[in-house]
Backbone as ProteinMPNN parsed JSONL, in Angstrom:
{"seq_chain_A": "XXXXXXXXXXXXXXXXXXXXXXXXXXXXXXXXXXXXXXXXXXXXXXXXXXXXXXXXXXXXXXXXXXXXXX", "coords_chain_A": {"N_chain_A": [[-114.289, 68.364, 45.547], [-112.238, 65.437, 45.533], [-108.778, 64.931, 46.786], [-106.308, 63.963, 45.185], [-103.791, 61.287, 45.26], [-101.015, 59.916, 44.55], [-99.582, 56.757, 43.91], [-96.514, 55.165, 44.394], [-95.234, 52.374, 43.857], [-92.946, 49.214, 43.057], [-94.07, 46.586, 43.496], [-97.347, 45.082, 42.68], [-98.963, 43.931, 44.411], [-98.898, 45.331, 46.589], [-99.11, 48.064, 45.753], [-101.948, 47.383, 45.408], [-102.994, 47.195, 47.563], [-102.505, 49.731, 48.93], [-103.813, 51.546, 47.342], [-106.357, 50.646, 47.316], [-106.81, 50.651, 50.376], [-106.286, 53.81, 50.429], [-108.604, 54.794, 48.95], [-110.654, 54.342, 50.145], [-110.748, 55.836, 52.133], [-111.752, 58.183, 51.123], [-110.257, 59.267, 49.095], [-109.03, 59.708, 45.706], [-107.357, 58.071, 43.739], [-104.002, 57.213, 42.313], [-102.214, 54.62, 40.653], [-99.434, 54.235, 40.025], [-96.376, 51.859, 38.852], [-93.224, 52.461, 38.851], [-90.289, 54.172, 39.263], [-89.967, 55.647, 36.926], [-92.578, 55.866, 35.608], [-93.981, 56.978, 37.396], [-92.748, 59.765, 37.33], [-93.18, 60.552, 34.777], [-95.984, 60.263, 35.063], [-95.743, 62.953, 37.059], [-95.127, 65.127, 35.639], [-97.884, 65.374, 33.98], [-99.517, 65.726, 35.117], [-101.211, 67.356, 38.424], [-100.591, 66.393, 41.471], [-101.857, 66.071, 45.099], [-100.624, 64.13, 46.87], [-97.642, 62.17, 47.184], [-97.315, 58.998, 47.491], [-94.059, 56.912, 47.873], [-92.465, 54.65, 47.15], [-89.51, 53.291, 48.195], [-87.635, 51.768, 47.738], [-87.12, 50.609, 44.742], [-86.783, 49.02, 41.254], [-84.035, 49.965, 38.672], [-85.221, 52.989, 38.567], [-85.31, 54.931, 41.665], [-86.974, 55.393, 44.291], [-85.324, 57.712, 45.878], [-84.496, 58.83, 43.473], [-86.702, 59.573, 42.233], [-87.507, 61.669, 44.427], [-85.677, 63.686, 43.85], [-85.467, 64.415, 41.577], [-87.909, 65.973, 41.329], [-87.041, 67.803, 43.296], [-85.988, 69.456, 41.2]], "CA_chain_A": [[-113.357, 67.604, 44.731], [-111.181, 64.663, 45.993], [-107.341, 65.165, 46.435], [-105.347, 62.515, 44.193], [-102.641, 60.311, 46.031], [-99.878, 59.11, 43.547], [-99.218, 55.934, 45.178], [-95.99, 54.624, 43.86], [-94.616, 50.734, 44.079], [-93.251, 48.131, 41.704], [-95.032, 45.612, 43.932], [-98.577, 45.13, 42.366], [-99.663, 43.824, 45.925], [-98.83, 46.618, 47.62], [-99.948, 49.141, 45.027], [-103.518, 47.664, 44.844], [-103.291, 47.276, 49.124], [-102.626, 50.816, 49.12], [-104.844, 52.569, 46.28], [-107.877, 50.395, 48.709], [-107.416, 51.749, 51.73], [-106.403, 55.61, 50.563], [-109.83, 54.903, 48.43], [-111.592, 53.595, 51.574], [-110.596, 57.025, 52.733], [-112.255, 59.403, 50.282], [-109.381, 60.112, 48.289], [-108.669, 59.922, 44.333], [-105.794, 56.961, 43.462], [-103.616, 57.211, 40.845], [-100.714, 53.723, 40.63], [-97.565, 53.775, 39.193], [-95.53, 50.796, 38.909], [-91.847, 52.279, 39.266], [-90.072, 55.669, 38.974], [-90.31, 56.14, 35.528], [-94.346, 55.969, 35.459], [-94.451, 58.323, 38.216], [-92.358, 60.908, 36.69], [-93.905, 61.186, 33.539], [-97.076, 61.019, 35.254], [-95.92, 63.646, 37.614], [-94.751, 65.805, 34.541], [-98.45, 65.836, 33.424], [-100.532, 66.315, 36.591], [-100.923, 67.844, 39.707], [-101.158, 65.919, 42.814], [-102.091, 66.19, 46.338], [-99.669, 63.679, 47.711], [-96.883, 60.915, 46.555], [-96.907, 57.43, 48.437], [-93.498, 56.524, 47.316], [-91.726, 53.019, 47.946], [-87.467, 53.923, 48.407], [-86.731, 50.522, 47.021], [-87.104, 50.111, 43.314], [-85.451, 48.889, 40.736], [-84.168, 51.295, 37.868], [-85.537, 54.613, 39.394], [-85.712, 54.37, 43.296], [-87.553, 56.652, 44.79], [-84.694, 58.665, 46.021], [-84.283, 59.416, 42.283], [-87.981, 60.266, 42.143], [-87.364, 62.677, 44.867], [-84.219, 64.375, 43.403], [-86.048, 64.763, 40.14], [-89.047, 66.322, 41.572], [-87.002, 68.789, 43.622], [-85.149, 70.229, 40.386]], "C_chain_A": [[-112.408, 66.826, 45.649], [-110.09, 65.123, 46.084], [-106.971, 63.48, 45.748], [-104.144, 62.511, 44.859], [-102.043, 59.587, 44.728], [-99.836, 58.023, 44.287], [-98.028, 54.978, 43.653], [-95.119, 53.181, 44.081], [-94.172, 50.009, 42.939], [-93.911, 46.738, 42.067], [-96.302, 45.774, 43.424], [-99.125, 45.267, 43.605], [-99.916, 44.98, 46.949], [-99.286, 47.853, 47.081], [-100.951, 48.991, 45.27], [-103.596, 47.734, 46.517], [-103.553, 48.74, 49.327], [-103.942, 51.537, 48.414], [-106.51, 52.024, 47.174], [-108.061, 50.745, 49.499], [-107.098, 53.273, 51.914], [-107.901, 55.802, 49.952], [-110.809, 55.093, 49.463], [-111.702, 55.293, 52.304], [-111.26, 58.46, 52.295], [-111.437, 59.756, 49.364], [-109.128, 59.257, 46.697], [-107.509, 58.941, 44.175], [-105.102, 57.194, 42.272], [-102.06, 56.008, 41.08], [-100.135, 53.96, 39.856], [-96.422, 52.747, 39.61], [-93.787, 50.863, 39.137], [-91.996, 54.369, 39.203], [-90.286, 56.442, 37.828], [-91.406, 56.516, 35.422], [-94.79, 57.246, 36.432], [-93.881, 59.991, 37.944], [-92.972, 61.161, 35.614], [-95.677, 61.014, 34.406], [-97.401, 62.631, 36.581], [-95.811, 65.248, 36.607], [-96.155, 66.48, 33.585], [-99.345, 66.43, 33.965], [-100.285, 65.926, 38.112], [-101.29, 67.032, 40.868], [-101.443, 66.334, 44.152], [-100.876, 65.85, 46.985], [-99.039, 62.352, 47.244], [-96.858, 59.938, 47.562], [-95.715, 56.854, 47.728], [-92.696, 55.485, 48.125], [-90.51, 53.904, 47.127], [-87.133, 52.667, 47.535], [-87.375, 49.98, 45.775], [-86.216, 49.806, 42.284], [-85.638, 49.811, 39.247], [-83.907, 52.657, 38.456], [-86.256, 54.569, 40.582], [-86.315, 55.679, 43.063], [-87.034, 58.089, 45.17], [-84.674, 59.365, 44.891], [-85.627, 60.277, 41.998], [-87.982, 61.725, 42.888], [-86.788, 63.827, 44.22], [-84.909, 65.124, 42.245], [-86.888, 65.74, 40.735], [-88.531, 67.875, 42.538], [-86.292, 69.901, 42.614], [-86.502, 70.793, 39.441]], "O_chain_A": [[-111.789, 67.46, 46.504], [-110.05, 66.095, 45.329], [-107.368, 62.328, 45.921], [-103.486, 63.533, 45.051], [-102.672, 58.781, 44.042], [-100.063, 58.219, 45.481], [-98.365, 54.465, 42.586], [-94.085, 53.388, 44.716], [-94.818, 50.063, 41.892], [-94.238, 45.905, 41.221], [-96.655, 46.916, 43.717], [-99.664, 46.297, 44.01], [-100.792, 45.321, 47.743], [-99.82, 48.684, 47.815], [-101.56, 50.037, 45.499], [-104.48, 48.528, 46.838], [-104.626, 49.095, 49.817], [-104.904, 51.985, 49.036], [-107.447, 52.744, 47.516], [-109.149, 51.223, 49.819], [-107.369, 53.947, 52.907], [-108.509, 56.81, 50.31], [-111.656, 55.985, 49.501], [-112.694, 55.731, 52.887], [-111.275, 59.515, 52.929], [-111.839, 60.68, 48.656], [-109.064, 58.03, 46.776], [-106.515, 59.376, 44.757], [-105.724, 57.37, 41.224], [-101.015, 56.438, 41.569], [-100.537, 53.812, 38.702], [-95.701, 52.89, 40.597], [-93.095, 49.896, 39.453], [-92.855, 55.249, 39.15], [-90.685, 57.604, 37.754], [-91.483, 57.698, 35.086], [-95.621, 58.139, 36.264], [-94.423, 61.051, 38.258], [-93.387, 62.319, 35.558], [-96.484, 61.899, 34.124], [-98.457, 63.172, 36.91], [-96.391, 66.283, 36.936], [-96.07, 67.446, 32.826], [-99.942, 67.427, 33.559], [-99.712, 65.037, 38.741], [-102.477, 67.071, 41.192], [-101.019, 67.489, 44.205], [-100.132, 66.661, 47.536], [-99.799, 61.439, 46.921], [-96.25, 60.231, 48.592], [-96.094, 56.154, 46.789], [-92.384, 55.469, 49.316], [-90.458, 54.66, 46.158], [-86.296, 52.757, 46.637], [-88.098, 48.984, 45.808], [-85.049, 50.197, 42.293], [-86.685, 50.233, 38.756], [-82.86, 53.243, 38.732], [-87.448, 54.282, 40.69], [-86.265, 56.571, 42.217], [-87.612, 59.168, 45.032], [-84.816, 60.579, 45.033], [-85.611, 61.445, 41.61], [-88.318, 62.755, 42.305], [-87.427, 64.869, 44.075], [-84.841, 66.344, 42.095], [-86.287, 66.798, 40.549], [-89.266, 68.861, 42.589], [-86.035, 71.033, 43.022], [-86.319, 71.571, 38.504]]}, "name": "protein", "num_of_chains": 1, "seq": "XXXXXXXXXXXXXXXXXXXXXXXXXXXXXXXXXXXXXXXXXXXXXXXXXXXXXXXXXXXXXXXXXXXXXX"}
């Protein structure tokens, strides 16, 4: 079984750059477009590992963090 990589950005560009070359790699992609998307999809399943961009707008990443350690 693959591991699944969250890979989170609100850049499209850089989401689909990424989710290609962790693919390229063997591994499982899952994008999310900001903090919000990644919390509720962290809320429903389990990942391997978060690729998170710090600079978003709304819910930065720090917030993603914060959340994720409570």
């Amino acid at each position: 079984m693959k591991p699944d990589v969250l890979i989170v950005d609100d850049e499209a560009v850089n989401r689909r750059l990424l989710s290609d070359l962790v693919a390229l790699e063997g591994y499982n992609t899952i994008p999310a477009s900001g903090g919000e998307e990644a919390l509720t999809i962290l809320s429903a399943t389990a990942v391997d590992l978060v690729l998170l961009d710090l600079m978003m707008p709304r819910v930065d990443g720090m917030a993603v963090l914060n959340e994720l350690r409570h």
